[in-house]
Amino acid sequence: MLPLVKVHLPERAQLMPALEHVLYSGMIGEGEAVYAFERRFAEQFDLPNVLAMSSGTAALHVALLECCVQPGDEVITTSMTAEPTNTTILQVGAVPVFADVDPETGNLDPASVEAAITDRTRAILVVHYAGYPVPLADIRAIADRKGVTLIEDCAHALGARYRNAAIGTVGEAAIFSFQAIKHMTTVDGGMLVLRNASHMRSARKLRWFGLEKGVPRTEVDISRAGYKYNMNNVTATVGLAQLDVIGPAIARHIDNGRFFDAELAGIPGLSVVPIENGSEPSYWLYTLLADDSDAVERCMAGIGVMASKLHRPNHFHSVFAPYRRDLPGLETFYRRLVHLPCGWWVSDDDRERIVTALRKG
Ligand SMILES: Cc1ncc(COP(=O)(O)O)c(C=O)c1O
């Protein structure tokens, strides 16, 4: 079967010597490899102040804390995402307010976001779902008008761009995930991006129990309890090796995504996602909409291709039951949704086979 997602690792000959070196270096915790990974990641993806974390979830937790989201505050969010987007909101004691999504994109609908704002709203948390950027300009304008913070969950969108800027640079904070099946993995890991450098010191402390690194042990003081959220030198070494090879892998996601956009448009019963003006998706997954999504899954299984809905709308979980609201756009999107594989492992032959099968119906 052609898988829907696949772990991307550098070649053994490239990765293993570096891994062996770090494993037996005597310095496997947070150290130079982590800081080198941060510097190179920021440079390669054109991002400002970054902090490498143990996971995307950890990065999102610290993003919410750095954006001063307090217990009882409301965070406007999407249900059409992976669960950690919203469990972290609960983790800080805040209230997830599910705005509706555009039924054609699965991304937050700015009108629904604006309608959900109250005087308790502290932040808007957007997800560039499956790697397709949300209407950032509209949502940024709402956030500015209403005086609330914008956080970007870019876990699916490494390498995407918005109006000639890297994804993750429009919000006050953004996060990336390096979990196993994302565009780029460090086995597990994440990156926090902070627009304002003045937050870096406190975010660094939150990453390390609340302690300030470099201050002598006998003098250091914890004034706010932090977490054990740091990246270590071993995973950072995987990350450094990935940075040498990830460019072409992401480029292949994008090439396959654009191929499907061109070839699948106009097939009766199917529609492709309209691309947000001025944005360049990085197509972690290809999002296809179908009048009969089950039939598309069966059709793909018939040619040995895995296709499915990858996530469960979060408000279906009982933990989010108190926050359920009517989400007609999401209902339509989710009913029609079927993800197709479009990553670096999808060959020219594979993508032709997929298009031919879908054209036949
Ligand atoms: C949209 C989204 N946000 C956040 C996360 C959390 O990332 P991680 O698994 O690295 O903690 C994930 C991935 O699991 C995700 O898909």
Short mmCIF file of C-alpha atoms and ligand atoms in Angstrom, two decimals:
data_model
loop_
_atom_site.label_atom_id
_atom_site.label_comp_id
_atom_site.label_asym_id
_atom_site.label_seq_id
_atom_site.Cartn_x
_atom_site.Cartn_y
_atom_site.Cartn_z
CA MET A 1 0.00 0.00 0.00
CA LEU A 2 1.16 3.55 -0.72
CA PRO A 3 0.95 5.07 2.79
CA LEU A 4 -0.81 8.32 3.62
CA VAL A 5 2.08 9.42 5.86
CA LYS A 6 5.67 8.23 6.08
CA VAL A 7 8.67 8.82 8.34
CA HIS A 8 11.38 10.84 6.58
CA LEU A 9 14.96 10.27 7.76
CA PRO A 10 18.33 11.18 6.22
CA GLU A 11 20.36 8.35 4.70
CA ARG A 12 21.93 5.96 7.22
CA ALA A 13 25.47 6.87 6.06
CA GLN A 14 24.80 10.49 6.84
CA LEU A 15 22.87 10.15 10.08
CA MET A 16 24.54 7.28 11.93
CA PRO A 17 28.08 8.69 12.35
CA ALA A 18 26.65 11.94 13.72
CA LEU A 19 24.32 10.05 16.06
CA GLU A 20 27.03 7.72 17.27
CA HIS A 21 29.28 10.68 17.92
CA VAL A 22 26.72 12.53 20.03
CA LEU A 23 25.54 9.42 21.89
CA TYR A 24 29.03 8.71 23.19
CA SER A 25 30.12 12.33 23.56
CA GLY A 26 29.16 12.53 27.22
CA MET A 27 26.86 15.45 26.35
CA ILE A 28 23.47 14.05 25.43
CA GLY A 29 21.22 16.56 27.22
CA GLU A 30 20.48 20.13 26.12
CA GLY A 31 23.66 21.66 24.74
CA GLU A 32 25.50 22.86 21.66
CA ALA A 33 23.69 20.56 19.19
CA VAL A 34 20.35 22.01 20.35
CA TYR A 35 21.57 25.59 19.98
CA ALA A 36 23.10 24.84 16.55
CA PHE A 37 19.81 23.26 15.46
CA GLU A 38 17.90 26.36 16.60
CA ARG A 39 20.24 28.68 14.69
CA ARG A 40 20.17 26.66 11.48
CA PHE A 41 16.41 26.03 11.61
CA ALA A 42 15.71 29.75 12.07
CA GLU A 43 18.02 30.63 9.20
CA GLN A 44 16.75 27.94 6.82
CA PHE A 45 13.06 28.66 7.45
CA ASP A 46 13.46 32.40 7.75
CA LEU A 47 12.10 32.64 11.28
CA PRO A 48 12.90 35.05 14.14
CA ASN A 49 13.46 33.97 17.76
CA VAL A 50 13.13 30.19 18.08
CA LEU A 51 13.39 27.71 20.94
CA ALA A 52 13.72 23.95 20.39
CA MET A 53 11.36 21.94 22.58
CA SER A 54 10.63 18.32 23.43
CA SER A 55 7.44 18.38 21.31
CA GLY A 56 5.07 20.62 19.39
CA THR A 57 2.65 20.22 22.27
CA ALA A 58 5.25 21.55 24.73
CA ALA A 59 5.92 24.46 22.37
CA LEU A 60 2.21 25.24 22.19
CA HIS A 61 1.84 25.10 25.97
CA VAL A 62 4.67 27.60 26.39
CA ALA A 63 3.25 29.76 23.56
CA LEU A 64 -0.06 30.03 25.42
CA LEU A 65 1.73 30.88 28.67
CA GLU A 66 3.95 33.48 26.98
CA CYS A 67 0.83 35.02 25.43
CA CYS A 68 -0.52 35.40 28.98
CA VAL A 69 -3.45 33.03 28.53
CA GLN A 70 -4.80 32.62 32.07
CA PRO A 71 -7.29 30.23 33.64
CA GLY A 72 -10.80 31.23 32.57
CA ASP A 73 -9.65 33.15 29.48
CA GLU A 74 -11.25 32.22 26.16
CA VAL A 75 -9.13 31.07 23.23
CA ILE A 76 -10.81 31.03 19.83
CA THR A 77 -9.72 27.87 18.07
CA THR A 78 -10.62 25.25 15.50
CA SER A 79 -11.98 21.77 16.12
CA MET A 80 -10.63 20.58 12.74
CA THR A 81 -7.15 19.71 13.93
CA ALA A 82 -5.11 17.20 15.89
CA GLU A 83 -6.09 17.01 19.55
CA PRO A 84 -2.99 18.72 21.07
CA THR A 85 -4.07 22.05 19.60
CA ASN A 86 -6.97 22.04 22.01
CA THR A 87 -5.80 19.89 24.93
CA THR A 88 -3.10 22.51 25.58
CA ILE A 89 -5.82 25.16 25.92
CA LEU A 90 -7.37 23.02 28.66
CA GLN A 91 -3.91 22.48 30.14
CA VAL A 92 -3.59 26.21 30.92
CA GLY A 93 -7.11 26.27 32.35
CA ALA A 94 -8.52 28.31 29.48
CA VAL A 95 -11.77 27.80 27.58
CA PRO A 96 -11.62 26.63 23.95
CA VAL A 97 -14.18 28.49 21.86
CA PHE A 98 -14.69 26.61 18.61
CA ALA A 99 -15.20 28.94 15.67
CA ASP A 100 -16.43 27.42 12.43
CA VAL A 101 -14.30 26.54 9.43
CA ASP A 102 -14.69 27.36 5.76
CA PRO A 103 -16.38 24.23 4.30
CA GLU A 104 -14.09 24.45 1.26
CA THR A 105 -10.76 24.62 3.11
CA GLY A 106 -11.23 23.25 6.62
CA ASN A 107 -9.45 26.36 7.92
CA LEU A 108 -10.94 28.88 10.36
CA ASP A 109 -13.46 31.23 8.80
CA PRO A 110 -12.55 34.84 9.76
CA ALA A 111 -16.25 35.85 10.04
CA SER A 112 -16.89 33.06 12.53
CA VAL A 113 -13.72 33.99 14.46
CA GLU A 114 -14.87 37.60 14.73
CA ALA A 115 -18.35 36.58 15.83
CA ALA A 116 -16.88 34.41 18.62
CA ILE A 117 -14.91 37.22 20.25
CA THR A 118 -16.07 38.35 23.69
CA ASP A 119 -14.49 40.48 26.37
CA ARG A 120 -12.99 37.28 27.81
CA THR A 121 -11.13 36.40 24.59
CA ARG A 122 -7.37 36.41 25.14
CA ALA A 123 -6.10 34.74 21.97
CA ILE A 124 -6.95 33.33 18.56
CA LEU A 125 -5.23 30.03 17.81
CA VAL A 126 -5.17 29.15 14.11
CA VAL A 127 -4.07 25.87 12.51
CA HIS A 128 -2.78 25.78 8.94
CA TYR A 129 -4.64 22.55 8.44
CA ALA A 130 -2.82 19.86 6.41
CA GLY A 131 -0.32 22.56 5.37
CA TYR A 132 -2.75 25.04 3.76
CA PRO A 133 -2.35 28.56 5.23
CA VAL A 134 -5.40 30.19 6.83
CA PRO A 135 -6.53 33.70 5.76
CA LEU A 136 -3.87 35.23 7.98
CA ALA A 137 -4.29 38.84 6.87
CA ASP A 138 -8.00 38.82 7.79
CA ILE A 139 -7.44 37.07 11.10
CA ARG A 140 -4.47 39.30 11.98
CA ALA A 141 -6.68 42.34 11.31
CA ILE A 142 -9.40 40.96 13.60
CA ALA A 143 -6.85 40.25 16.35
CA ASP A 144 -5.45 43.79 16.07
CA ARG A 145 -8.88 45.40 15.99
CA LYS A 146 -10.02 43.47 19.05
CA GLY A 147 -6.71 43.66 20.92
CA VAL A 148 -6.18 39.91 21.20
CA THR A 149 -3.12 37.76 20.52
CA LEU A 150 -2.67 35.54 17.46
CA ILE A 151 -0.94 32.15 17.80
CA GLU A 152 -0.16 29.99 14.75
CA ASP A 153 -0.10 26.20 15.02
CA CYS A 154 2.15 25.37 12.06
CA ALA A 155 2.55 21.68 12.96
CA HIS A 156 1.38 20.70 9.44
CA ALA A 157 2.85 23.61 7.53
CA LEU A 158 6.65 23.55 7.62
CA GLY A 159 7.87 25.26 4.45
CA ALA A 160 4.55 26.96 3.64
CA ARG A 161 4.59 30.67 2.88
CA TYR A 162 2.16 33.55 3.24
CA ARG A 163 2.54 36.73 1.20
CA ASN A 164 6.25 36.18 0.66
CA ALA A 165 6.97 35.47 4.31
CA ALA A 166 7.61 32.20 6.09
CA ILE A 167 4.64 30.61 7.78
CA GLY A 168 4.79 31.29 11.50
CA THR A 169 5.77 34.96 11.29
CA VAL A 170 2.36 36.68 11.41
CA GLY A 171 1.30 35.65 14.93
CA GLU A 172 2.87 36.77 18.18
CA ALA A 173 3.84 33.10 18.60
CA ALA A 174 3.94 30.02 16.39
CA ILE A 175 4.86 26.37 16.81
CA PHE A 176 6.16 23.54 14.62
CA SER A 177 6.13 19.81 15.35
CA PHE A 178 8.91 17.33 14.58
CA GLN A 179 6.88 14.29 15.61
CA ALA A 180 7.40 11.09 13.62
CA ILE A 181 5.15 11.66 10.60
CA LYS A 182 5.47 15.39 10.03
CA HIS A 183 7.34 16.87 7.03
CA MET A 184 10.49 16.77 9.17
CA THR A 185 11.02 14.63 12.25
CA THR A 186 13.55 14.60 15.07
CA VAL A 187 11.78 11.44 16.38
CA ASP A 188 9.89 13.81 18.67
CA GLY A 189 10.39 17.51 19.10
CA GLY A 190 9.00 20.91 18.37
CA MET A 191 9.95 24.52 17.81
CA LEU A 192 8.51 27.62 19.44
CA VAL A 193 8.72 30.86 17.46
CA LEU A 194 8.30 34.14 19.33
CA ARG A 195 7.89 37.35 17.44
CA ASN A 196 9.11 39.49 20.29
CA ALA A 197 12.66 38.72 21.46
CA SER A 198 11.86 40.08 24.90
CA HIS A 199 9.86 36.89 25.63
CA MET A 200 12.80 34.60 24.99
CA ARG A 201 14.28 34.72 28.47
CA SER A 202 11.08 33.74 30.26
CA ALA A 203 10.20 31.11 27.60
CA ARG A 204 13.67 29.60 28.06
CA LYS A 205 13.05 29.41 31.79
CA LEU A 206 9.64 27.78 31.27
CA ARG A 207 11.42 25.19 29.12
CA TRP A 208 13.75 24.29 32.00
CA PHE A 209 11.73 24.02 35.27
CA GLY A 210 11.78 27.80 35.71
CA LEU A 211 15.57 27.81 36.16
CA GLU A 212 17.84 30.21 34.33
CA LYS A 213 20.70 28.36 32.66
CA GLY A 214 24.12 29.86 33.32
CA VAL A 215 23.27 31.19 36.79
CA PRO A 216 25.27 29.29 39.47
CA ARG A 217 23.28 26.51 41.15
CA THR A 218 23.80 28.08 44.56
CA GLU A 219 22.28 31.39 43.45
CA VAL A 220 19.64 30.50 40.88
CA ASP A 221 16.03 31.18 41.88
CA ILE A 222 12.75 29.83 40.48
CA SER A 223 10.15 32.59 40.61
CA ARG A 224 7.65 30.78 38.38
CA ALA A 225 7.37 27.00 38.07
CA GLY A 226 8.41 25.81 34.64
CA TYR A 227 8.49 22.45 32.84
CA LYS A 228 10.92 19.85 31.52
CA TYR A 229 10.32 20.77 27.88
CA ASN A 230 13.84 21.06 26.46
CA MET A 231 15.11 19.35 23.34
CA ASN A 232 18.21 17.19 23.85
CA ASN A 233 21.44 16.91 21.85
CA VAL A 234 20.48 13.50 20.41
CA THR A 235 17.22 14.61 18.82
CA ALA A 236 18.84 17.91 17.82
CA THR A 237 21.51 15.90 15.97
CA VAL A 238 18.75 14.16 14.02
CA GLY A 239 17.33 17.62 13.34
CA LEU A 240 20.66 18.97 12.09
CA ALA A 241 21.02 16.03 9.69
CA GLN A 242 17.43 16.58 8.53
CA LEU A 243 18.13 20.21 7.69
CA ASP A 244 20.65 19.03 5.07
CA VAL A 245 18.02 17.01 3.21
CA ILE A 246 14.59 18.40 4.05
CA GLY A 247 14.45 21.05 1.32
CA PRO A 248 13.95 18.60 -1.59
CA ALA A 249 11.53 16.49 0.49
CA ILE A 250 9.27 19.48 1.18
CA ALA A 251 9.61 20.58 -2.45
CA ARG A 252 8.26 17.18 -3.50
CA HIS A 253 5.20 17.56 -1.21
CA ILE A 254 4.57 20.90 -2.90
CA ASP A 255 5.12 19.57 -6.42
CA ASN A 256 2.73 16.66 -5.85
CA GLY A 257 0.16 18.96 -4.24
CA ARG A 258 0.23 21.35 -7.19
CA PHE A 259 -0.03 18.42 -9.60
CA PHE A 260 -3.19 17.20 -7.84
CA ASP A 261 -4.60 20.75 -7.75
CA ALA A 262 -4.26 20.96 -11.53
CA GLU A 263 -5.30 17.41 -12.41
CA LEU A 264 -8.19 16.83 -10.01
CA ALA A 265 -9.97 20.16 -10.51
CA GLY A 266 -13.18 19.80 -12.47
CA ILE A 267 -13.75 16.06 -11.94
CA PRO A 268 -17.50 15.67 -11.24
CA GLY A 269 -18.20 14.91 -7.58
CA LEU A 270 -14.77 16.13 -6.44
CA SER A 271 -13.40 19.52 -5.49
CA VAL A 272 -9.95 20.77 -4.63
CA VAL A 273 -9.23 23.28 -1.88
CA PRO A 274 -9.09 26.89 -3.10
CA ILE A 275 -5.68 28.27 -2.15
CA GLU A 276 -5.74 31.34 0.08
CA ASN A 277 -4.70 34.43 -1.86
CA GLY A 278 -0.93 34.96 -1.77
CA SER A 279 -0.25 31.75 0.12
CA GLU A 280 1.89 28.75 -0.79
CA PRO A 281 0.77 25.59 0.99
CA SER A 282 3.33 22.92 1.86
CA TYR A 283 0.79 20.07 1.42
CA TRP A 284 1.65 17.84 4.35
CA LEU A 285 -1.44 15.90 3.25
CA TYR A 286 -3.45 16.48 0.11
CA THR A 287 -6.96 17.59 1.02
CA LEU A 288 -9.57 16.40 -1.47
CA LEU A 289 -13.29 17.02 -1.04
CA ALA A 290 -15.74 14.48 -2.44
CA ASP A 291 -19.52 14.14 -2.55
CA ASP A 292 -18.88 10.52 -1.53
CA SER A 293 -15.64 10.38 0.45
CA ASP A 294 -16.13 6.66 1.29
CA ALA A 295 -16.23 5.86 -2.43
CA VAL A 296 -12.95 7.74 -2.94
CA GLU A 297 -11.35 5.76 -0.09
CA ARG A 298 -12.57 2.49 -1.68
CA CYS A 299 -11.38 3.58 -5.12
CA MET A 300 -7.92 4.37 -3.71
CA ALA A 301 -7.76 1.10 -1.74
CA GLY A 302 -8.53 -0.67 -5.04
CA ILE A 303 -5.28 0.67 -6.51
CA GLY A 304 -3.23 0.15 -3.34
CA VAL A 305 -3.30 3.74 -2.04
CA MET A 306 -4.20 4.66 1.55
CA ALA A 307 -6.62 7.57 1.70
CA SER A 308 -8.69 8.65 4.70
CA LYS A 309 -9.72 11.40 7.06
CA LEU A 310 -6.68 11.75 9.33
CA HIS A 311 -8.19 13.61 12.29
CA ARG A 312 -11.32 13.49 14.37
CA PRO A 313 -12.93 16.89 14.92
CA ASN A 314 -11.94 17.62 18.48
CA HIS A 315 -15.38 18.65 19.72
CA PHE A 316 -16.51 15.03 19.16
CA HIS A 317 -14.35 14.03 22.15
CA SER A 318 -16.20 13.98 25.46
CA VAL A 319 -13.56 16.18 27.11
CA PHE A 320 -14.64 18.97 24.76
CA ALA A 321 -18.39 18.31 25.13
CA PRO A 322 -18.92 21.40 27.32
CA TYR A 323 -17.58 23.58 24.49
CA ARG A 324 -19.58 22.08 21.61
CA ARG A 325 -21.38 24.50 19.32
CA ASP A 326 -23.04 24.30 15.93
CA LEU A 327 -20.31 24.09 13.31
CA PRO A 328 -22.13 23.66 9.99
CA GLY A 329 -19.05 24.55 7.89
CA LEU A 330 -17.00 21.91 9.68
CA GLU A 331 -19.77 19.30 9.29
CA THR A 332 -19.80 19.81 5.52
CA PHE A 333 -16.01 19.84 5.25
CA TYR A 334 -15.58 16.72 7.38
CA ARG A 335 -18.25 14.75 5.53
CA ARG A 336 -16.57 15.51 2.19
CA LEU A 337 -12.95 15.24 3.38
CA VAL A 338 -10.56 12.59 2.18
CA HIS A 339 -6.80 13.01 2.51
CA LEU A 340 -4.57 11.63 -0.24
CA PRO A 341 -0.85 10.92 0.13
CA CYS A 342 1.24 13.60 -1.56
CA GLY A 343 4.61 13.53 0.20
CA TRP A 344 8.16 12.83 -1.00
CA TRP A 345 7.41 9.09 -1.29
CA VAL A 346 4.69 9.63 -3.93
CA SER A 347 6.34 9.06 -7.32
CA ASP A 348 5.30 10.40 -10.72
CA ASP A 349 3.78 6.98 -11.45
CA ASP A 350 1.88 6.94 -8.16
CA ARG A 351 0.35 10.34 -8.71
CA GLU A 352 -0.64 9.47 -12.28
CA ARG A 353 -2.30 6.28 -11.04
CA ILE A 354 -4.22 8.23 -8.42
CA VAL A 355 -5.48 10.78 -10.95
CA THR A 356 -6.40 8.12 -13.53
CA ALA A 357 -8.39 6.13 -10.95
CA LEU A 358 -10.24 9.22 -9.71
CA ARG A 359 -11.07 10.30 -13.26
CA LYS A 360 -12.58 6.87 -13.93
CA GLY A 361 -14.66 7.30 -10.78
C1 LIG B 1 -2.05 20.48 14.41
C2 LIG B 1 -1.14 19.91 15.44
N1 LIG B 1 -0.80 20.67 16.49
C3 LIG B 1 0.04 20.24 17.42
C4 LIG B 1 0.60 18.99 17.37
C5 LIG B 1 1.50 18.56 18.47
O1 LIG B 1 2.77 18.22 18.04
P1 LIG B 1 3.63 17.08 18.80
O2 LIG B 1 3.07 15.75 18.40
O3 LIG B 1 5.01 17.31 18.29
O4 LIG B 1 3.51 17.32 20.25
C6 LIG B 1 0.30 18.16 16.27
C7 LIG B 1 0.89 16.82 16.09
O5 LIG B 1 0.70 15.87 16.76
C8 LIG B 1 -0.61 18.62 15.29
O6 LIG B 1 -0.94 17.86 14.24
#
